[in-house]
Tab-separated table of N, CA and C in Angstrom:
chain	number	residue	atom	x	y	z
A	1	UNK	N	5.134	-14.544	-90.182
A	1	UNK	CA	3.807	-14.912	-90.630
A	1	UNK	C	2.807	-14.648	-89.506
A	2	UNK	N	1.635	-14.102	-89.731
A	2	UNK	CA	0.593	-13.767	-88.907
A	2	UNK	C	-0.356	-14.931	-88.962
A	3	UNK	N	-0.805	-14.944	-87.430
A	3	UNK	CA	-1.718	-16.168	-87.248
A	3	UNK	C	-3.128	-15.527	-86.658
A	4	UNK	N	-4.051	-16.058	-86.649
A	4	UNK	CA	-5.454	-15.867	-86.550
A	4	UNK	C	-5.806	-15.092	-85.510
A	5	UNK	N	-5.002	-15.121	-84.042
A	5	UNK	CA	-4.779	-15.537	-82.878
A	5	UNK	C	-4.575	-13.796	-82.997
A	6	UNK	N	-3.057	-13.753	-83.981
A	6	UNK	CA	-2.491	-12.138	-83.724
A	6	UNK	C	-3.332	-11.171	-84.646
A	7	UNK	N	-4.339	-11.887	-85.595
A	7	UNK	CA	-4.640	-10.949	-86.386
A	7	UNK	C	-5.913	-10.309	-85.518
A	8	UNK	N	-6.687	-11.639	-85.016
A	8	UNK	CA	-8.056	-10.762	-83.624
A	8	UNK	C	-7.273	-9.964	-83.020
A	9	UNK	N	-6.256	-10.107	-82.513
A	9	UNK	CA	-5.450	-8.777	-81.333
A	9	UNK	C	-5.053	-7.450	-82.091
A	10	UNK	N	-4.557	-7.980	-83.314
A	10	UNK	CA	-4.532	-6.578	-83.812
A	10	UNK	C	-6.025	-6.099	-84.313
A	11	UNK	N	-7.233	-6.410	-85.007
A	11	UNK	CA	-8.223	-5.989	-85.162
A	11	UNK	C	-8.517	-5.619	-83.547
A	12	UNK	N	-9.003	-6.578	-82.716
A	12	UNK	CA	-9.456	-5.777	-81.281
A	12	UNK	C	-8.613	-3.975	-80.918
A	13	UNK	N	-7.312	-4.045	-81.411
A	13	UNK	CA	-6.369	-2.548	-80.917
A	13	UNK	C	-6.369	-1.616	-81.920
A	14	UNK	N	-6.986	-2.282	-83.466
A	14	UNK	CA	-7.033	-1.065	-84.399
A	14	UNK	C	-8.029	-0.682	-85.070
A	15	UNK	N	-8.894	-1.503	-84.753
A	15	UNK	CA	-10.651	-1.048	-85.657
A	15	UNK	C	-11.576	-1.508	-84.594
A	16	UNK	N	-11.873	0.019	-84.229
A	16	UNK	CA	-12.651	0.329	-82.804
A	16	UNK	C	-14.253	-0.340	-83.279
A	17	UNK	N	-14.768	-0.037	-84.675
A	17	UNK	CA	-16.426	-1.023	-84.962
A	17	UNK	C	-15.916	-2.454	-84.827
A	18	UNK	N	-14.850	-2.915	-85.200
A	18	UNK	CA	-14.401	-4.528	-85.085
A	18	UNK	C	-14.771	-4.594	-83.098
A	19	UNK	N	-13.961	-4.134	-82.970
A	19	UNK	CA	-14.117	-4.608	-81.169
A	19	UNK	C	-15.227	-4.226	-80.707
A	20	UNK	N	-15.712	-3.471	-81.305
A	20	UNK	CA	-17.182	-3.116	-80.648
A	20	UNK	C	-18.258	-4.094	-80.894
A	21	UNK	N	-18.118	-4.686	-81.936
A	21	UNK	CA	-18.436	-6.025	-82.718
A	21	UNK	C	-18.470	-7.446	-81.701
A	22	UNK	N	-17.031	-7.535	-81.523
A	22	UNK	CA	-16.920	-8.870	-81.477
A	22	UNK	C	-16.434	-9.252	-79.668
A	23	UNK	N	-15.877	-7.648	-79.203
A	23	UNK	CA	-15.856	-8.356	-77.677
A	23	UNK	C	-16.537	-8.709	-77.073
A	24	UNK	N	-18.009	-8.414	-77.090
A	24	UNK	CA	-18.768	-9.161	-76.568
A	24	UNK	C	-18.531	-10.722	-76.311
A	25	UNK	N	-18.548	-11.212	-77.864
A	25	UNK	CA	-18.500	-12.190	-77.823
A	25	UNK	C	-17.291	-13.341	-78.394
A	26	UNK	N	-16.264	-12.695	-77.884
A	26	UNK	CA	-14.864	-13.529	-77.005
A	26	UNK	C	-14.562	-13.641	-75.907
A	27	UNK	N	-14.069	-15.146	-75.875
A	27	UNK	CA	-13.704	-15.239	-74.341
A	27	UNK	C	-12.528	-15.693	-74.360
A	28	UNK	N	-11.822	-15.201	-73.265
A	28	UNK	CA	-10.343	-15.663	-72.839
A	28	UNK	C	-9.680	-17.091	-73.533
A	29	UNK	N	-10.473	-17.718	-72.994
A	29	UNK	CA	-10.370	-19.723	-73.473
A	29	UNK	C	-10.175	-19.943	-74.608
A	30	UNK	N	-10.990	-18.682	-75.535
A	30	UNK	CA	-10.478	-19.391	-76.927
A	30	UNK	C	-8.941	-18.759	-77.689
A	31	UNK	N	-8.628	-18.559	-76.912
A	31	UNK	CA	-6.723	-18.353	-77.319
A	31	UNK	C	-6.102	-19.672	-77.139
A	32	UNK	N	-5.549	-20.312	-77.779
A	32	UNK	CA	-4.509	-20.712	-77.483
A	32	UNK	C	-3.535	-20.642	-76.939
A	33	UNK	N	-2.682	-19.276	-76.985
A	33	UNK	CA	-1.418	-19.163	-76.327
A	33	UNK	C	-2.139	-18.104	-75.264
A	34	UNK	N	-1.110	-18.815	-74.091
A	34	UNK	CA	-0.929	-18.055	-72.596
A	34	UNK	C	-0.939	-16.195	-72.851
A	35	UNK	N	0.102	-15.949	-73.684
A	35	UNK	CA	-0.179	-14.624	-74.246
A	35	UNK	C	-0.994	-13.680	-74.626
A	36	UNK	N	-1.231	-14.507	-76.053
A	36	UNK	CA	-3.070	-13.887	-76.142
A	36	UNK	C	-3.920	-13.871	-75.464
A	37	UNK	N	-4.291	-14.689	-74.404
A	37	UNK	CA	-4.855	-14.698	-73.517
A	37	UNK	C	-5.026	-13.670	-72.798
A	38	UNK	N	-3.806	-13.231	-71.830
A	38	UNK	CA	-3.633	-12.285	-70.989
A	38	UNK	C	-3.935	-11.144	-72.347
A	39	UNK	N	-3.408	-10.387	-73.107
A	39	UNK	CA	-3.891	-9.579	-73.715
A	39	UNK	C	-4.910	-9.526	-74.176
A	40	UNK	N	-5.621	-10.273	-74.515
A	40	UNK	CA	-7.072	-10.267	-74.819
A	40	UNK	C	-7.581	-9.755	-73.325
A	41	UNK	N	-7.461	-10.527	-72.614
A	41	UNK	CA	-7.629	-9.700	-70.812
A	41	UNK	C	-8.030	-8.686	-70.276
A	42	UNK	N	-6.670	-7.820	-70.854
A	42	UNK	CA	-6.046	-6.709	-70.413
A	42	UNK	C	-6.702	-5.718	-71.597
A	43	UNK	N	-7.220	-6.341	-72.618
A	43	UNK	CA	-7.797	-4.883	-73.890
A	43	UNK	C	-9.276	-5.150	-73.307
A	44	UNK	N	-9.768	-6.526	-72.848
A	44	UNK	CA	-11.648	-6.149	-72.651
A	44	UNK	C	-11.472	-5.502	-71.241
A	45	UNK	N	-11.019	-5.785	-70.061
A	45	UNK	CA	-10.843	-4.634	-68.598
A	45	UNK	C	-10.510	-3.163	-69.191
A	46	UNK	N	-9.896	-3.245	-70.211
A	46	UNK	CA	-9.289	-1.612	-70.554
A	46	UNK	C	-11.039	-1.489	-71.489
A	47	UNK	N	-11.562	-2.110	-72.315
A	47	UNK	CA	-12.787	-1.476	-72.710
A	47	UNK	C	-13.647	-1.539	-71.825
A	48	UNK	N	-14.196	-2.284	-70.633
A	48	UNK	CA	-15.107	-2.077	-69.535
A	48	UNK	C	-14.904	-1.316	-68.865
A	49	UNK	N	-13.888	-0.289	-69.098
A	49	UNK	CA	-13.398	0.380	-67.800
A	49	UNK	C	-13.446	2.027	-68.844
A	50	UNK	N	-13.391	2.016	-69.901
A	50	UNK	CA	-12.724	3.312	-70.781
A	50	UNK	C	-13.995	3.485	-72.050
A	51	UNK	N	-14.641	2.331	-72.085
A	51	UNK	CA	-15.240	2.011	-73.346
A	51	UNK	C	-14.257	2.573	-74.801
A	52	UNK	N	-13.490	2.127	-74.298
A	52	UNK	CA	-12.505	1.769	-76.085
A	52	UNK	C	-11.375	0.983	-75.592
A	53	UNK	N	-10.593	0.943	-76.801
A	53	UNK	CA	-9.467	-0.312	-76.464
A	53	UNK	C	-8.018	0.306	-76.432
A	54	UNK	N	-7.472	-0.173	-75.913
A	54	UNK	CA	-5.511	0.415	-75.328
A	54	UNK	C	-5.436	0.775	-76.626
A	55	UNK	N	-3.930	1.529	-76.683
A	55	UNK	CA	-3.268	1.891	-77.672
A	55	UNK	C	-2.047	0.286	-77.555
A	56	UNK	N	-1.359	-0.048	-78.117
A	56	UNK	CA	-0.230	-1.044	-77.707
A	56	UNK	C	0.992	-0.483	-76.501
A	57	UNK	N	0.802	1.279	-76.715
A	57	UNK	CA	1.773	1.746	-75.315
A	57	UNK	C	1.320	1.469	-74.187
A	58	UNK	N	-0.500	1.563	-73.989
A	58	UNK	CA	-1.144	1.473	-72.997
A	58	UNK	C	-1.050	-0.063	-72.085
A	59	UNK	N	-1.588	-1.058	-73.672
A	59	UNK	CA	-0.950	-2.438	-73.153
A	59	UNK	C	0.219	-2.979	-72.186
A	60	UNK	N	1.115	-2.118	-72.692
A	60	UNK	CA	2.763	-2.089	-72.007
A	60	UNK	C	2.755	-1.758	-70.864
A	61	UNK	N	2.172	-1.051	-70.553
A	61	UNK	CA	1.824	-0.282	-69.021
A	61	UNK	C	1.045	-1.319	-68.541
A	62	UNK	N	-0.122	-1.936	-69.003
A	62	UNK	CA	-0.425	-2.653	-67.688
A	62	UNK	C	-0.267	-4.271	-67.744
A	63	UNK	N	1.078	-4.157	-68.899
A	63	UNK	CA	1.369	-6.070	-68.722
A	63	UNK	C	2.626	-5.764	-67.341
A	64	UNK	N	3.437	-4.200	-67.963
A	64	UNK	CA	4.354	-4.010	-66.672
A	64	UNK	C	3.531	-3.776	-65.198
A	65	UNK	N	2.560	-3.286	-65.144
A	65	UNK	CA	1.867	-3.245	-63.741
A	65	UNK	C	1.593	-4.521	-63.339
A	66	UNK	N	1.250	-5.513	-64.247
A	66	UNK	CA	0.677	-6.886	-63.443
A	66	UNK	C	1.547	-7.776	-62.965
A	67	UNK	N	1.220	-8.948	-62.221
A	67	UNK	CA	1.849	-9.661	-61.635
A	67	UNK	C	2.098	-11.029	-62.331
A	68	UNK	N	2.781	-10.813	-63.066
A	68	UNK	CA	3.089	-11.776	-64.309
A	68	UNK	C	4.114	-12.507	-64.009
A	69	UNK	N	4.428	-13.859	-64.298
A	69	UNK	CA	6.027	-14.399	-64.366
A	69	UNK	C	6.665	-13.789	-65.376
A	70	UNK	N	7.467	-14.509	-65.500
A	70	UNK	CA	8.744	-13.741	-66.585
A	70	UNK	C	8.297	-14.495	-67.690
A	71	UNK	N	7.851	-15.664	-68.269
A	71	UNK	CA	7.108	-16.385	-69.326
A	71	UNK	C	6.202	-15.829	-69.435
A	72	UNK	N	5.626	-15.747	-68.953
A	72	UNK	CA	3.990	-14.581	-69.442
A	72	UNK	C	4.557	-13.448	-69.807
A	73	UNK	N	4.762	-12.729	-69.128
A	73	UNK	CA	5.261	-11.183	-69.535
A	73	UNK	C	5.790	-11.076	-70.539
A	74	UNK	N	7.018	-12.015	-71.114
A	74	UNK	CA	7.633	-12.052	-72.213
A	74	UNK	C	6.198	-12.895	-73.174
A	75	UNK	N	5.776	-13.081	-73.089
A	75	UNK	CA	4.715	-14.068	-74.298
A	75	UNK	C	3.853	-12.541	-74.826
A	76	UNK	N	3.129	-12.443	-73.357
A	76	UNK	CA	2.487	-11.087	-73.610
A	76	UNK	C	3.050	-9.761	-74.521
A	77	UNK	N	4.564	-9.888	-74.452
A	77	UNK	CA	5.249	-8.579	-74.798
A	77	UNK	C	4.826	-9.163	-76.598
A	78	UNK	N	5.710	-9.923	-76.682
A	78	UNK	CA	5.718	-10.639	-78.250
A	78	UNK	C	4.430	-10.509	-78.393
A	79	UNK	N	3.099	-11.039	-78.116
A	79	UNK	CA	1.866	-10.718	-78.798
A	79	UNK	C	1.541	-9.278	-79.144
A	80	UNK	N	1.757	-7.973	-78.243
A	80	UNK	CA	1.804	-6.589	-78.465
A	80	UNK	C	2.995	-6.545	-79.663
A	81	UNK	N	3.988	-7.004	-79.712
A	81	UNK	CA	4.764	-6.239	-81.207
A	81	UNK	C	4.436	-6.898	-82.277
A	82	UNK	N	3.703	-8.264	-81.855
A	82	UNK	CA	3.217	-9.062	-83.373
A	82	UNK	C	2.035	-8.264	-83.707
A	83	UNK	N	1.054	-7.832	-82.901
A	83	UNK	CA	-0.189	-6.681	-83.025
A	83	UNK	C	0.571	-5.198	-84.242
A	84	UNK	N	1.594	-5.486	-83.499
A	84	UNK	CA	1.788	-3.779	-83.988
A	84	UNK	C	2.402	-4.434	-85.642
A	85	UNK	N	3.412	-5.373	-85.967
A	85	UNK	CA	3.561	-5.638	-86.906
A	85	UNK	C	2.395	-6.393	-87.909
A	86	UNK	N	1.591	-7.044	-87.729
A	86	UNK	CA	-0.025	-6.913	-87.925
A	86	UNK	C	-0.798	-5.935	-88.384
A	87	UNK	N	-0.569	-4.653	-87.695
A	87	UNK	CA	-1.053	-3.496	-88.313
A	87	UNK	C	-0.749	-2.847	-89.214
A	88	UNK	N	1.122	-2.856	-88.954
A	88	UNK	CA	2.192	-2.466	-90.377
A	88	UNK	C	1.743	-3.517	-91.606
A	89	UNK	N	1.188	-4.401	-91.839
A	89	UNK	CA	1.212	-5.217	-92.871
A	89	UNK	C	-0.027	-5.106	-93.515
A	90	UNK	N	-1.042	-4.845	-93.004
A	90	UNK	CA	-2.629	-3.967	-93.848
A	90	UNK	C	-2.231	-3.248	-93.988
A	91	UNK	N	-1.674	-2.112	-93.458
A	91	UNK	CA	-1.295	-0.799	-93.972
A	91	UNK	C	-0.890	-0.628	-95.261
A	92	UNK	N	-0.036	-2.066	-95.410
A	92	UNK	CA	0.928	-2.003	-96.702
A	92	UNK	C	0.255	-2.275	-97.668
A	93	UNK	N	-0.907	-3.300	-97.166
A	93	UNK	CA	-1.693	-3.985	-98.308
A	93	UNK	C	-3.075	-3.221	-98.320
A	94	UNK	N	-3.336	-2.341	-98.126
A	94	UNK	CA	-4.337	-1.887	-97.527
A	94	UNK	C	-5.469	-2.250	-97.782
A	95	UNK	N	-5.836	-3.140	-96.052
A	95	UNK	CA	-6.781	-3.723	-95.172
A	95	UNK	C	-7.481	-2.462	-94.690
């Protein structure tokens, strides 16, 4: 089941007018989980820096570059495949 949390992460990584939209105005704090968090993070530095947002391979690359514990890293990983399964599920229903 998809939660609110994974469905912003997958909109922020798959509908470039959505993030263009709304990163402005998100902030880190309002995640709940440690996870989303850091990925939410890691996609607005990747749009201040690229002006667009990671692919989920790109994500992977820089949750492995950072200096993460092993609880984060693993939280972080699970939020990137719940994103990607998120995306498989509009697809199906088509969102």
């Amino acid at each position: 089941m998809t939660n609110v949390q994974d469905m912003i992460i997958a909109g922020l990584l798959n509908k470039h007018e959505y993030a263009q939209t709304v990163l402005p105005h998100i902030k880190p704090e309002f995640f709940e989980s440690r996870g989303h968090e850091i990925i939410f993070k890691l996609i607005k530095r990747f749009n201040d820096k690229y002006h667009t947002t990671p692919t989920p391979a790109a994500l992977e690359i820089d949750i492995a570059a950072a200096k993460l514990s092993q609880n984060d890293f693993d939280s972080a990983a699970a939020v990137i495949k719940n994103s990607i399964s998120t995306r498989s599920e509009e697809r199906r229903v088509g969102k």
